[in-house]
Backbone as a printed PyTorch tensor [residue, N CA C, xyz], in Angstrom:
tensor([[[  0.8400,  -1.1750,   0.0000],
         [  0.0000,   0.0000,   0.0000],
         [  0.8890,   1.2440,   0.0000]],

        [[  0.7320,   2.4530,  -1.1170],
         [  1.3680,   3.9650,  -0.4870],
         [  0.8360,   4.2200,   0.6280]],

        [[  2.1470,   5.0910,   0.3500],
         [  1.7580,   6.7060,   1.6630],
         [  1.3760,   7.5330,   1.4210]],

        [[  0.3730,   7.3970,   0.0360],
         [ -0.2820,   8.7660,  -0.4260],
         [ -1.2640,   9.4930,   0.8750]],

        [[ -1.4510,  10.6700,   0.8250],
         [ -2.2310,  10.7030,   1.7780],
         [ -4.0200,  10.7650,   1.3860]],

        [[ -4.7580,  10.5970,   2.5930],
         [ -6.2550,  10.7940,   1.6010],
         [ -6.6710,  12.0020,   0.2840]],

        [[ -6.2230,  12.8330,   0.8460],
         [ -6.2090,  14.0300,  -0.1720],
         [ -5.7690,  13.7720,  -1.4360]],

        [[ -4.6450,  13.1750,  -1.3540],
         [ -4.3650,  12.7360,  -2.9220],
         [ -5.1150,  11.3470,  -3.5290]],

        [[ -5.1540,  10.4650,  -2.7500],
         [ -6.0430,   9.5430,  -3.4000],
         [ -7.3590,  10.1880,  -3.9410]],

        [[ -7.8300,  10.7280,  -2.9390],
         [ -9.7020,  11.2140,  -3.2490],
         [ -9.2960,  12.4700,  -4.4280]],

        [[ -8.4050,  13.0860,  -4.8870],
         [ -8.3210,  13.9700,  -6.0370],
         [ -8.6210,  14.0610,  -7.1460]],

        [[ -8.4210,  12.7440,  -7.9000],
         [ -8.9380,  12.2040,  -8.9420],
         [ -8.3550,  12.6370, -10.5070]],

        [[ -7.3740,  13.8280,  -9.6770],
         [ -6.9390,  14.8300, -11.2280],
         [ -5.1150,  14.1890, -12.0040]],

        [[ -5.5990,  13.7710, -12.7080],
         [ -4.7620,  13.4010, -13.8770],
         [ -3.5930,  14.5220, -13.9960]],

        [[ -3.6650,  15.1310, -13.0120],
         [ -2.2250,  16.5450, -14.0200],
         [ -0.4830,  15.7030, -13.3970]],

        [[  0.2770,  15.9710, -13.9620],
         [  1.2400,  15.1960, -13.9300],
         [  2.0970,  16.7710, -12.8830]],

        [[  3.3130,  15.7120, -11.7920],
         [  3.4440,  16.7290, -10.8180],
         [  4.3570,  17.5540, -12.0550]],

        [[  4.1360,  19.0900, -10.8230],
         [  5.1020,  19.9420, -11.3110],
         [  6.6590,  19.6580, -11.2950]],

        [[  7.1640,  20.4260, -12.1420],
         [  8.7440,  19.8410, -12.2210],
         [  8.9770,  20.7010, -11.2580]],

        [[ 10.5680,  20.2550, -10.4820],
         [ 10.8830,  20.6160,  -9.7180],
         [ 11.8680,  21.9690,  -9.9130]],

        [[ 11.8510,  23.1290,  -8.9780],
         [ 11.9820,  24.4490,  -8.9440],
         [ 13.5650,  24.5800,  -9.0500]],

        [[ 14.0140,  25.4980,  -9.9230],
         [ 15.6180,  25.2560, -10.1340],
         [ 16.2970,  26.2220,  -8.8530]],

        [[ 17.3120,  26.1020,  -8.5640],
         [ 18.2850,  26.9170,  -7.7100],
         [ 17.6980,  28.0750,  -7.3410]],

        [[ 17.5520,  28.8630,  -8.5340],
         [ 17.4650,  30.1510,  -8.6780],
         [ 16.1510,  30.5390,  -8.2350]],

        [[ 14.8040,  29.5240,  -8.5940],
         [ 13.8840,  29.9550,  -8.4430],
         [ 13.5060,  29.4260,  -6.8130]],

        [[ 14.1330,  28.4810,  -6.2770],
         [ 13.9850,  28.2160,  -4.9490],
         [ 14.2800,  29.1650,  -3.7520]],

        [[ 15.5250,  29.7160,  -4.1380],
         [ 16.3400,  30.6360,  -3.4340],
         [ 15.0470,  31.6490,  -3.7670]],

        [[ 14.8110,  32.2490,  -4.8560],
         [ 13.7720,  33.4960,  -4.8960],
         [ 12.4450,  33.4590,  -4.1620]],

        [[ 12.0060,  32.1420,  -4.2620],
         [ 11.0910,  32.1480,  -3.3450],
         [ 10.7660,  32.0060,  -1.3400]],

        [[ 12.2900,  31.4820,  -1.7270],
         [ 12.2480,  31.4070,   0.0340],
         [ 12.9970,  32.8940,   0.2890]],

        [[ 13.2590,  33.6700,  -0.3290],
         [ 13.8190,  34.8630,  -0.2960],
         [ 12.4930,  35.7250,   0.2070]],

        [[ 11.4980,  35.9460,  -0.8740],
         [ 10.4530,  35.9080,  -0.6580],
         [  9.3880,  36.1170,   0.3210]],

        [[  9.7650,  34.8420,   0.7230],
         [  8.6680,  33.9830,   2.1240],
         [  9.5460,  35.0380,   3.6600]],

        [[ 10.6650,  35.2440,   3.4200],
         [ 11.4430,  35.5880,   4.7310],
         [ 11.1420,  36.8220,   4.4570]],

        [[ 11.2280,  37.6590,   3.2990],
         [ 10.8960,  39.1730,   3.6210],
         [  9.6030,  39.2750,   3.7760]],

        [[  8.4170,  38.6240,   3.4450],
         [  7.2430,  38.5770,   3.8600],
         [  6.8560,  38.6530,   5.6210]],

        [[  7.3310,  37.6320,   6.1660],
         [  7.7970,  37.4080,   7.2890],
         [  7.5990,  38.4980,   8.1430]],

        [[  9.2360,  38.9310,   7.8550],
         [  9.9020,  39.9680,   8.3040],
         [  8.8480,  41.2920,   8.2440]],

        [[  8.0760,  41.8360,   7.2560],
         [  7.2120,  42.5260,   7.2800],
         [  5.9520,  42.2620,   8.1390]],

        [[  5.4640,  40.8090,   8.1740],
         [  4.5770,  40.6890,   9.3560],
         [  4.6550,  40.5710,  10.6400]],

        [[  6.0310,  40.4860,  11.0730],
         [  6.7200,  40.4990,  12.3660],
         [  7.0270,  41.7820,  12.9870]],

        [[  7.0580,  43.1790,  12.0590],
         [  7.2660,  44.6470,  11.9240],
         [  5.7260,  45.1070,  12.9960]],

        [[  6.3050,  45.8810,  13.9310],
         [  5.3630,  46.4070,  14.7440],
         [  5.1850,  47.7360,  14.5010]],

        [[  3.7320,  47.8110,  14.1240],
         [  2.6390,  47.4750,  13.7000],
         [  2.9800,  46.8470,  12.0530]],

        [[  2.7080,  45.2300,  12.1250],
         [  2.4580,  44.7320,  11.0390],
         [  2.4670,  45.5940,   9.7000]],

        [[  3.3900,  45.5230,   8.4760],
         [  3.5040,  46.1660,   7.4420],
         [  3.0180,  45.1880,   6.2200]],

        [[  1.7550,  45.5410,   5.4310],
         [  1.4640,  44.8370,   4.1940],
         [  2.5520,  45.1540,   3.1610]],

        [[  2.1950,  44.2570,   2.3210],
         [  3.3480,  44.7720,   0.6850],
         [  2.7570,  45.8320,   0.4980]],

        [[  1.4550,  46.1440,  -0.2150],
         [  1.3770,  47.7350,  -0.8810],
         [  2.0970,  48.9250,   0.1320]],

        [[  2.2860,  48.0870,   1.7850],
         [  2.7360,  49.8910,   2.5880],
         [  4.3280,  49.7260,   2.3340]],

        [[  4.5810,  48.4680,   1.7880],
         [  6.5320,  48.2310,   1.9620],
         [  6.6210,  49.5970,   1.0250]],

        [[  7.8680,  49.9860,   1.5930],
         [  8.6430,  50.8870,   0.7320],
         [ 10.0940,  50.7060,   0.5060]],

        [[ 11.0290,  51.2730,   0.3480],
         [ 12.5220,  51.0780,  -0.0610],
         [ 13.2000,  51.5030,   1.9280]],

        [[ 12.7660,  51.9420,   2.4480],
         [ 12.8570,  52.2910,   3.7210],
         [ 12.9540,  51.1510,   4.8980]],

        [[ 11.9670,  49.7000,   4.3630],
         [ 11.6530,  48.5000,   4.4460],
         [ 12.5490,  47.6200,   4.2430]],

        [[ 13.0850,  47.5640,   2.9900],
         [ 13.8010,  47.0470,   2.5250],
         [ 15.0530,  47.2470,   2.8160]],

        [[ 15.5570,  48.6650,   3.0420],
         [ 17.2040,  48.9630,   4.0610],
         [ 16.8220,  48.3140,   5.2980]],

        [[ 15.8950,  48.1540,   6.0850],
         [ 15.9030,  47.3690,   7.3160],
         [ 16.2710,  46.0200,   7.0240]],

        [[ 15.6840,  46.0630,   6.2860],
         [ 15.3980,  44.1790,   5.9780],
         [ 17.1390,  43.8650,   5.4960]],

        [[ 17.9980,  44.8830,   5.0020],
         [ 19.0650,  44.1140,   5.0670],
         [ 20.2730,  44.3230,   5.8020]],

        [[ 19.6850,  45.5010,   6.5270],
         [ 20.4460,  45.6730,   8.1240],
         [ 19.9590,  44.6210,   9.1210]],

        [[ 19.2150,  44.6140,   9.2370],
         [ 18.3950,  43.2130,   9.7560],
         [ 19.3550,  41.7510,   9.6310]],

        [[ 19.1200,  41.2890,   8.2550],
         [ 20.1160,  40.4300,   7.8310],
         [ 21.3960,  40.2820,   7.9000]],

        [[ 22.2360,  41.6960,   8.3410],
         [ 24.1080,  41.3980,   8.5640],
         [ 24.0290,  40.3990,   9.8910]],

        [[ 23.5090,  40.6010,  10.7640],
         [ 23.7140,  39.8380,  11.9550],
         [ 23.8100,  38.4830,  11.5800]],

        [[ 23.6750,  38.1260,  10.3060],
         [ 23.7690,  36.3140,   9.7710],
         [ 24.7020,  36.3980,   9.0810]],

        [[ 25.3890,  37.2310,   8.8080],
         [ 26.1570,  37.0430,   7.7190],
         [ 27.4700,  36.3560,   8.5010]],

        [[ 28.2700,  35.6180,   7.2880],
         [ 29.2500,  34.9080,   7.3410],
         [ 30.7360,  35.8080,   6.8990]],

        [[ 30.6650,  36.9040,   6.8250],
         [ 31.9670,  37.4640,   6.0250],
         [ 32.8030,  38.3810,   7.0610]],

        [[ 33.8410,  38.3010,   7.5120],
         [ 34.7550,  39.1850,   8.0140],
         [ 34.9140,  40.4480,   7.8460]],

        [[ 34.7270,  41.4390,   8.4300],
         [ 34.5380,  42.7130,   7.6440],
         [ 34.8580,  43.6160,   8.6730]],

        [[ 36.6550,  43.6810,   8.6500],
         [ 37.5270,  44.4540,   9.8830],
         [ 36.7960,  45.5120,   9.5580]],

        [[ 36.9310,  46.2000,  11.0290],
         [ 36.7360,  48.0420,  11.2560],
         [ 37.8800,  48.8020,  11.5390]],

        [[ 37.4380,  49.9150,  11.3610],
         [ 38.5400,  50.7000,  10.9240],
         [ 40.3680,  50.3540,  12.1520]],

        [[ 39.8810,  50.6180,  13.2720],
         [ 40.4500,  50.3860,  14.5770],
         [ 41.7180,  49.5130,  14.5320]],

        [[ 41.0080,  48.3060,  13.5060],
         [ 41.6130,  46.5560,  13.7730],
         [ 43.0270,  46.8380,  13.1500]],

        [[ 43.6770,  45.9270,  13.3580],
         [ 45.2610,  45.7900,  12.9570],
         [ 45.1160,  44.8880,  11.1880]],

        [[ 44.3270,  44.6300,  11.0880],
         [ 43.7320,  43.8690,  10.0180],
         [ 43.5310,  44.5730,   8.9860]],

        [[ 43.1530,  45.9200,   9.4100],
         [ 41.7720,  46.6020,   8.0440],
         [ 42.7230,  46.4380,   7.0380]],

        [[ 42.5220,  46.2960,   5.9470],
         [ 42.6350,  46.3070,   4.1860],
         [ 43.3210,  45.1830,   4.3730]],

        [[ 43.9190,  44.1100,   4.9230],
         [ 44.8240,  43.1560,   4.6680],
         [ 43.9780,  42.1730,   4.3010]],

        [[ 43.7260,  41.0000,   3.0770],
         [ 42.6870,  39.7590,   2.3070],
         [ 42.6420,  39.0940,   3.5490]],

        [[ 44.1260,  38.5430,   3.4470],
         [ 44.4500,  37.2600,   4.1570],
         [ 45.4010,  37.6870,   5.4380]],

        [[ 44.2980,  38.1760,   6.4470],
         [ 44.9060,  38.7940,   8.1700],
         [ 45.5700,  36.9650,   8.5400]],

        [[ 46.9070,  37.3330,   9.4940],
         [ 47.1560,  36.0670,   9.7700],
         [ 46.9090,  35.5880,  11.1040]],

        [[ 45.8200,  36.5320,  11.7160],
         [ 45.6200,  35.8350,  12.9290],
         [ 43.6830,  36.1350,  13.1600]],

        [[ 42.9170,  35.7350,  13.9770],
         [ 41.8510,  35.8230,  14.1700],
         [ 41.7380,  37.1070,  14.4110]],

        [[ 40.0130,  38.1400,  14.8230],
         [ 40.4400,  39.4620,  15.2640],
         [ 38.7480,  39.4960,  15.7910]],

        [[ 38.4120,  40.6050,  16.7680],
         [ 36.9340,  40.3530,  17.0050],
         [ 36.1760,  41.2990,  15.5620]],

        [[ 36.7240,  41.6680,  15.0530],
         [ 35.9530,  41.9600,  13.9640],
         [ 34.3130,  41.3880,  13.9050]],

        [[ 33.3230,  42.3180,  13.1640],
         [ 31.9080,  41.7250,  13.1280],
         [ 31.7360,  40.7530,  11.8440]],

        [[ 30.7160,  39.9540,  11.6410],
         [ 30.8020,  39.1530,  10.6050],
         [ 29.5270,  39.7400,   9.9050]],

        [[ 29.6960,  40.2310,   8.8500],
         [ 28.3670,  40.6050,   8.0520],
         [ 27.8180,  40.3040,   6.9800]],

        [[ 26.9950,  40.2980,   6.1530],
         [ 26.9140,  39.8920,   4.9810],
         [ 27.3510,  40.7770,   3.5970]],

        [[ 27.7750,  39.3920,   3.0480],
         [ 28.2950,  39.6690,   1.8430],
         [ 28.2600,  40.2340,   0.9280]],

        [[ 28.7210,  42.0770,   0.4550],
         [ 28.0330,  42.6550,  -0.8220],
         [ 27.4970,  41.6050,  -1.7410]],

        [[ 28.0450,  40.5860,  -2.3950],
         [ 27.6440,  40.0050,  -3.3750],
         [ 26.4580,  39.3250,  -3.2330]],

        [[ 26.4190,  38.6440,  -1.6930],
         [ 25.3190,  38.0300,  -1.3690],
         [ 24.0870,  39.0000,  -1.3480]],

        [[ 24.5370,  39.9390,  -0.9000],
         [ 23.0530,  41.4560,  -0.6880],
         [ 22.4870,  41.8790,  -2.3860]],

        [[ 23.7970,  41.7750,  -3.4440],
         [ 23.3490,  42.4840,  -4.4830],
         [ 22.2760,  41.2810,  -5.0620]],

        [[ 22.5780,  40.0640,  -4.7290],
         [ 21.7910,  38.7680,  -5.5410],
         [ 20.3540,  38.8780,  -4.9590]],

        [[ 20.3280,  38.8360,  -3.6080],
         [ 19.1470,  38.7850,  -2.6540],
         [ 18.5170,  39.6820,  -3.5430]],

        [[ 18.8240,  41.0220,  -3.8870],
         [ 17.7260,  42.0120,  -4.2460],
         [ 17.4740,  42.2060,  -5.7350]],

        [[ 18.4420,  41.4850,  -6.2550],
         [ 17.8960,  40.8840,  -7.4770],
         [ 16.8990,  40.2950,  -7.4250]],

        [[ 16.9520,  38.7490,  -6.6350],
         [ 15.4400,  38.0460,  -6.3940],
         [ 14.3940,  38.6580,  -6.2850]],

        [[ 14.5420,  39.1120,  -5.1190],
         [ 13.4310,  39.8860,  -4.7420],
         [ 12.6890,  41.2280,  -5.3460]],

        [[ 13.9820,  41.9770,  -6.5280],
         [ 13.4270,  42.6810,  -7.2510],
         [ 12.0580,  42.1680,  -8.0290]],

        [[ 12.5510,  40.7020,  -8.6630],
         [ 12.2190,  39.5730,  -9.5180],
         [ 10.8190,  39.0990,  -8.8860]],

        [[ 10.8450,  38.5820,  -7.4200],
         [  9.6380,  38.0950,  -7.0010],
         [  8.3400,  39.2050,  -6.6560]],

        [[  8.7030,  40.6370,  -6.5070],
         [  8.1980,  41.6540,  -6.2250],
         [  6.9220,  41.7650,  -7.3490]],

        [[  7.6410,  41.6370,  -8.5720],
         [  6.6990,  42.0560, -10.0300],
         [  6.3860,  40.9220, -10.3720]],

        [[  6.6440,  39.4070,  -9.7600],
         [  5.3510,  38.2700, -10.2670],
         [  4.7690,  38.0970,  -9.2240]],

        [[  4.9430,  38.7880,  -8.3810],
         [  3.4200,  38.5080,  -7.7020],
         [  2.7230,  39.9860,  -7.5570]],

        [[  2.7330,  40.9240,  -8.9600],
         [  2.1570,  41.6410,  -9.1570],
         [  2.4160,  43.0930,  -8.9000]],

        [[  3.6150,  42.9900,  -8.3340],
         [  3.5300,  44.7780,  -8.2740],
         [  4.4480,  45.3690,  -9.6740]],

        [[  4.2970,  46.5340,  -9.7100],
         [  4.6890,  47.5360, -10.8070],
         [  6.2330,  47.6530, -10.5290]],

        [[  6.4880,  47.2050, -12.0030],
         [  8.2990,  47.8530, -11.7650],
         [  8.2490,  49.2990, -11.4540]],

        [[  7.8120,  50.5220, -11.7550],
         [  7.1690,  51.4630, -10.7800],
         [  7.4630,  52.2200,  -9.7880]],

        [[  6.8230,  51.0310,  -9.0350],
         [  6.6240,  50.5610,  -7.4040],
         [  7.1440,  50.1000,  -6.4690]],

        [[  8.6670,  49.3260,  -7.4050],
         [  9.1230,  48.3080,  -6.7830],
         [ 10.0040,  49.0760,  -6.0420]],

        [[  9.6940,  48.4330,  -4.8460],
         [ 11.0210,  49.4030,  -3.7720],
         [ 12.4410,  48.9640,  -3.7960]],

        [[ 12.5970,  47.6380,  -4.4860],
         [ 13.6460,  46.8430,  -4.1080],
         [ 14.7550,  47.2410,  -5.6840]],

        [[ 13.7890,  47.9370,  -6.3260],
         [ 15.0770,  48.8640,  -7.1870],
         [ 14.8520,  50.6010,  -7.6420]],

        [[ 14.5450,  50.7430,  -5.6580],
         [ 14.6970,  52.5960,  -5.6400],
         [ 16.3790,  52.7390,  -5.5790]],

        [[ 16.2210,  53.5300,  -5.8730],
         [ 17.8700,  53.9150,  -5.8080],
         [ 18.6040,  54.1690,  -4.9720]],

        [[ 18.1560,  54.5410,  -3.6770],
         [ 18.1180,  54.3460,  -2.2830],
         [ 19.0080,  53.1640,  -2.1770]],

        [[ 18.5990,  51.9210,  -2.7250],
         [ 18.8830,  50.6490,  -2.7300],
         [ 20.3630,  50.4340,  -3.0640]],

        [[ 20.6220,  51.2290,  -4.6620],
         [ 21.5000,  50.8060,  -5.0520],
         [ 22.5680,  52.0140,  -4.4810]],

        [[ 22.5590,  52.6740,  -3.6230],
         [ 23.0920,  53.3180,  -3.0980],
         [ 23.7440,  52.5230,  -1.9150]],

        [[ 23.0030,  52.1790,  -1.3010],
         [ 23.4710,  51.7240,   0.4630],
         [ 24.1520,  50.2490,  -0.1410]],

        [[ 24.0200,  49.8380,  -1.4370],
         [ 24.7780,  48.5780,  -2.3190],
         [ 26.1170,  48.9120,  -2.2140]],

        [[ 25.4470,  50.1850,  -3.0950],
         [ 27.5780,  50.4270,  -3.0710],
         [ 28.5090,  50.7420,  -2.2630]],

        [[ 27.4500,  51.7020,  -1.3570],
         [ 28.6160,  51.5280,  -0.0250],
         [ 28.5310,  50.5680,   0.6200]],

        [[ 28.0740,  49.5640,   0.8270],
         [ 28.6570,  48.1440,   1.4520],
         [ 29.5190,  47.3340,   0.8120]],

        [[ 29.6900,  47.6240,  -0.7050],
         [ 30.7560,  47.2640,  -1.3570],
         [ 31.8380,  47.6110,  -1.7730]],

        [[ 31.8170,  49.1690,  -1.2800],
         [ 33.4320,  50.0850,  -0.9060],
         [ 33.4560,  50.0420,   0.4640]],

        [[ 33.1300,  49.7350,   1.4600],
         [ 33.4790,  49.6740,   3.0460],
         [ 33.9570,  48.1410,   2.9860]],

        [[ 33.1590,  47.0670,   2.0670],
         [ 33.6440,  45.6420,   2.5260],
         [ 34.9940,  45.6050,   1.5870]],

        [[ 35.0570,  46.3810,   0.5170],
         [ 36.3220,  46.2400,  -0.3890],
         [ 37.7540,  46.8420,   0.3000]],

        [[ 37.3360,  48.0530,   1.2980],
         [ 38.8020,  48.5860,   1.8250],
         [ 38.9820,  47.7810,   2.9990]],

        [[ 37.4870,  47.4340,   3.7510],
         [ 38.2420,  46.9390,   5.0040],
         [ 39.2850,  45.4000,   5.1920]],

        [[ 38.5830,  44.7120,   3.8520],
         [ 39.0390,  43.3160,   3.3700],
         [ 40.2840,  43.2640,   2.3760]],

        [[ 40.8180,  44.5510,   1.7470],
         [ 41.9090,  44.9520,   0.9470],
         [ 41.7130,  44.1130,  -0.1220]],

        [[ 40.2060,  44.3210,  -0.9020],
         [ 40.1560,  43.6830,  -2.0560],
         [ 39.3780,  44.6030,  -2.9680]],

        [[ 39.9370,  44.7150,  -3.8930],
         [ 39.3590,  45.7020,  -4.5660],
         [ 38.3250,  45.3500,  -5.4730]],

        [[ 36.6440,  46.1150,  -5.4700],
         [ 36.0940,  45.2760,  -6.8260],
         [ 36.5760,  46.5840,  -7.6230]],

        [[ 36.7820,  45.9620,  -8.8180],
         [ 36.8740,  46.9980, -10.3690],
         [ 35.6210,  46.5010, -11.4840]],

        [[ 35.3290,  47.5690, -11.7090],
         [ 34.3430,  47.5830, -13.1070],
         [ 34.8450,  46.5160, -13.9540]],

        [[ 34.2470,  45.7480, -14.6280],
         [ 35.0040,  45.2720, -16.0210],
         [ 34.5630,  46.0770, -16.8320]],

        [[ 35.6470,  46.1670, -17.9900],
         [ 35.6550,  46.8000, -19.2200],
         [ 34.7080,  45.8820, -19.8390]],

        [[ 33.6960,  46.7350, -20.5730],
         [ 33.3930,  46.0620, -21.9790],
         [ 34.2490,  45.8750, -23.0820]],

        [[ 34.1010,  44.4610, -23.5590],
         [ 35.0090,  44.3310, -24.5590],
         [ 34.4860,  45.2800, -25.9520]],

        [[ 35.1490,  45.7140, -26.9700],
         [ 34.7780,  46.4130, -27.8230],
         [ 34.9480,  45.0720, -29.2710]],

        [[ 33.6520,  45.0190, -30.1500],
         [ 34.1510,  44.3840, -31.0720],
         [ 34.3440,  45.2340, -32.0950]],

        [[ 35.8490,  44.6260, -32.6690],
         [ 36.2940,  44.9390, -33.8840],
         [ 35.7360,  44.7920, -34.9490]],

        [[ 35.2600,  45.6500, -36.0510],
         [ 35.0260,  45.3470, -37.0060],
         [ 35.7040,  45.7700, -38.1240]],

        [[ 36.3840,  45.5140, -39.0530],
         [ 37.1250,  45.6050, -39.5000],
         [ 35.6310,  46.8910, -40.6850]],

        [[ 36.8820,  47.9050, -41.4770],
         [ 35.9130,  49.1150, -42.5640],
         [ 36.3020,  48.1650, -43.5570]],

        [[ 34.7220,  48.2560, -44.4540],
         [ 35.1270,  47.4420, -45.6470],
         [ 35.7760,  49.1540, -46.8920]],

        [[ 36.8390,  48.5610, -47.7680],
         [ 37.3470,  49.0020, -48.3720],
         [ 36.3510,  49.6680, -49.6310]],

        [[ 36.6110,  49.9890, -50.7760],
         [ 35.9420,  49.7950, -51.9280],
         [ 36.2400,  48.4030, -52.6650]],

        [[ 37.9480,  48.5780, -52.4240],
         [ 38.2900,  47.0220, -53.3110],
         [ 37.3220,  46.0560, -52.7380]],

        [[ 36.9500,  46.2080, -51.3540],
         [ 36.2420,  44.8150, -50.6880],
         [ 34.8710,  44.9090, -51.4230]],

        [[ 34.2150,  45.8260, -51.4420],
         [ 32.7000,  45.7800, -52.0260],
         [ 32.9550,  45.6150, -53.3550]],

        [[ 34.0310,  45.7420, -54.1130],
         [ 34.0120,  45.3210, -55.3120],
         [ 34.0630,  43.6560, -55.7030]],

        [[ 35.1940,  43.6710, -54.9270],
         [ 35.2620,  41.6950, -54.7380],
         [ 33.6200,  41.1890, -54.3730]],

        [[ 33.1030,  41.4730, -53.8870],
         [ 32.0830,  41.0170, -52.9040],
         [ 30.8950,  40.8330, -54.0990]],

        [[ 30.9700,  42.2530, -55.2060],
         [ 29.8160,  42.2830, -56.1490],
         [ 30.1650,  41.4350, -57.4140]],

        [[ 31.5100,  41.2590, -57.3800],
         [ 31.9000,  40.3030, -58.7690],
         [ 31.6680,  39.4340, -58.2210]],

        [[ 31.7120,  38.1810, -57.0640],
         [ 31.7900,  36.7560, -56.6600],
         [ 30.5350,  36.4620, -56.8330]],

        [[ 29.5200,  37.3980, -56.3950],
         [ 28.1370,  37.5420, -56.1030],
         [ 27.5550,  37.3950, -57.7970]],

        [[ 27.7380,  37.9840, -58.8460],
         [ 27.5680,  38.2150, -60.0270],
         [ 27.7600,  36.7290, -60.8430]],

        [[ 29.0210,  35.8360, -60.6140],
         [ 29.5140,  34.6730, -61.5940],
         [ 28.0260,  33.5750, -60.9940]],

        [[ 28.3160,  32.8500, -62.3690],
         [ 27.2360,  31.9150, -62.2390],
         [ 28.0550,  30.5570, -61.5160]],

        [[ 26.6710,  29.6070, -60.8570],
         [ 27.4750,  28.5500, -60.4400],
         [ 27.9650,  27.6880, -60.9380]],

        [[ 28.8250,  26.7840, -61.0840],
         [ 29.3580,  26.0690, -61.9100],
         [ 28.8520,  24.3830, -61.4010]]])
């Protein structure tokens, strides 16, 4: 006998299960579910239409207290050095990279479950502000620098006249 439970036996519906949710979309949704949370745990209780970008800087000041990353202060014998060679009480916070992904998601989960890019608080600029300075405070205090990448430029080579001439005679002969 399964372990279906009654609910699924008594269902009767033929739909074949859903496939299962990739990385990206798992992480977005439990991303999601925790800032939801976090807004109903907010005294006095905050719905989505009242969230604002104001919300959302809490929500990831909120979140350093989990973070896993080393991130000397100014004080420490450490600051700017990658690889310090001894332990230090330094705080552990979270990770620019990890913060810029989170609010990607959540930019992402914001507008399928209906709100207005607009609206969306999670890409006021506010946002991408308090981004970058957590990613020039975590870059000097850790002595790692992020740099822009260059866009690569493609070459295209100028066609000549000789070239458009070649190009209209080859084009012109019949096939053989």
């Amino acid at each position: 006998m399964s372990k279906e439970s009654a609910a699924d036996q008594g269902s009767g519906s033929n739909h074949p299960p859903a496939p299962p949710l990739s990385r990206y979309e798992s992480q977005k949704r439990r991303d999601w579910n925790t800032f939801g949370q976090y807004l109903k745990n907010q005294r006095p209780p905050v719905s989505l239409p009242q969230c604002n970008c104001n919300h959302v800087l809490e929500f990831l000041r909120y979140l350093d207290q989990f973070g896993k990353t080393k991130v000397h202060v100014h004080g420490c014998v450490f600051f700017g050095q990658p690889a310090p060679p001894a332990p230090c009480t330094c705080p552990l916070r979270q990770a620019w990279g990890s913060l810029d992904a989170l609010i990607g998601r959540l930019r992402a989960a914001y507008e399928e479950h209906g709100g207005s890019p607009e609206t969306n608080p999670f890409g006021n600029g506010s946002i991408r502000v308090y981004l970058r300075e957590v990613k020039d405070c975590q870059a000097k205090a850790r002595g790692i620098p992020y740099k822009k990448k260059k866009k690569r430029k493609i070459n295209h080579p100028i066609k000549t006249h000789q070239q458009d001439e070649l190009i209209k005679n080859n084009s012109k002969q019949p096939a053989v």
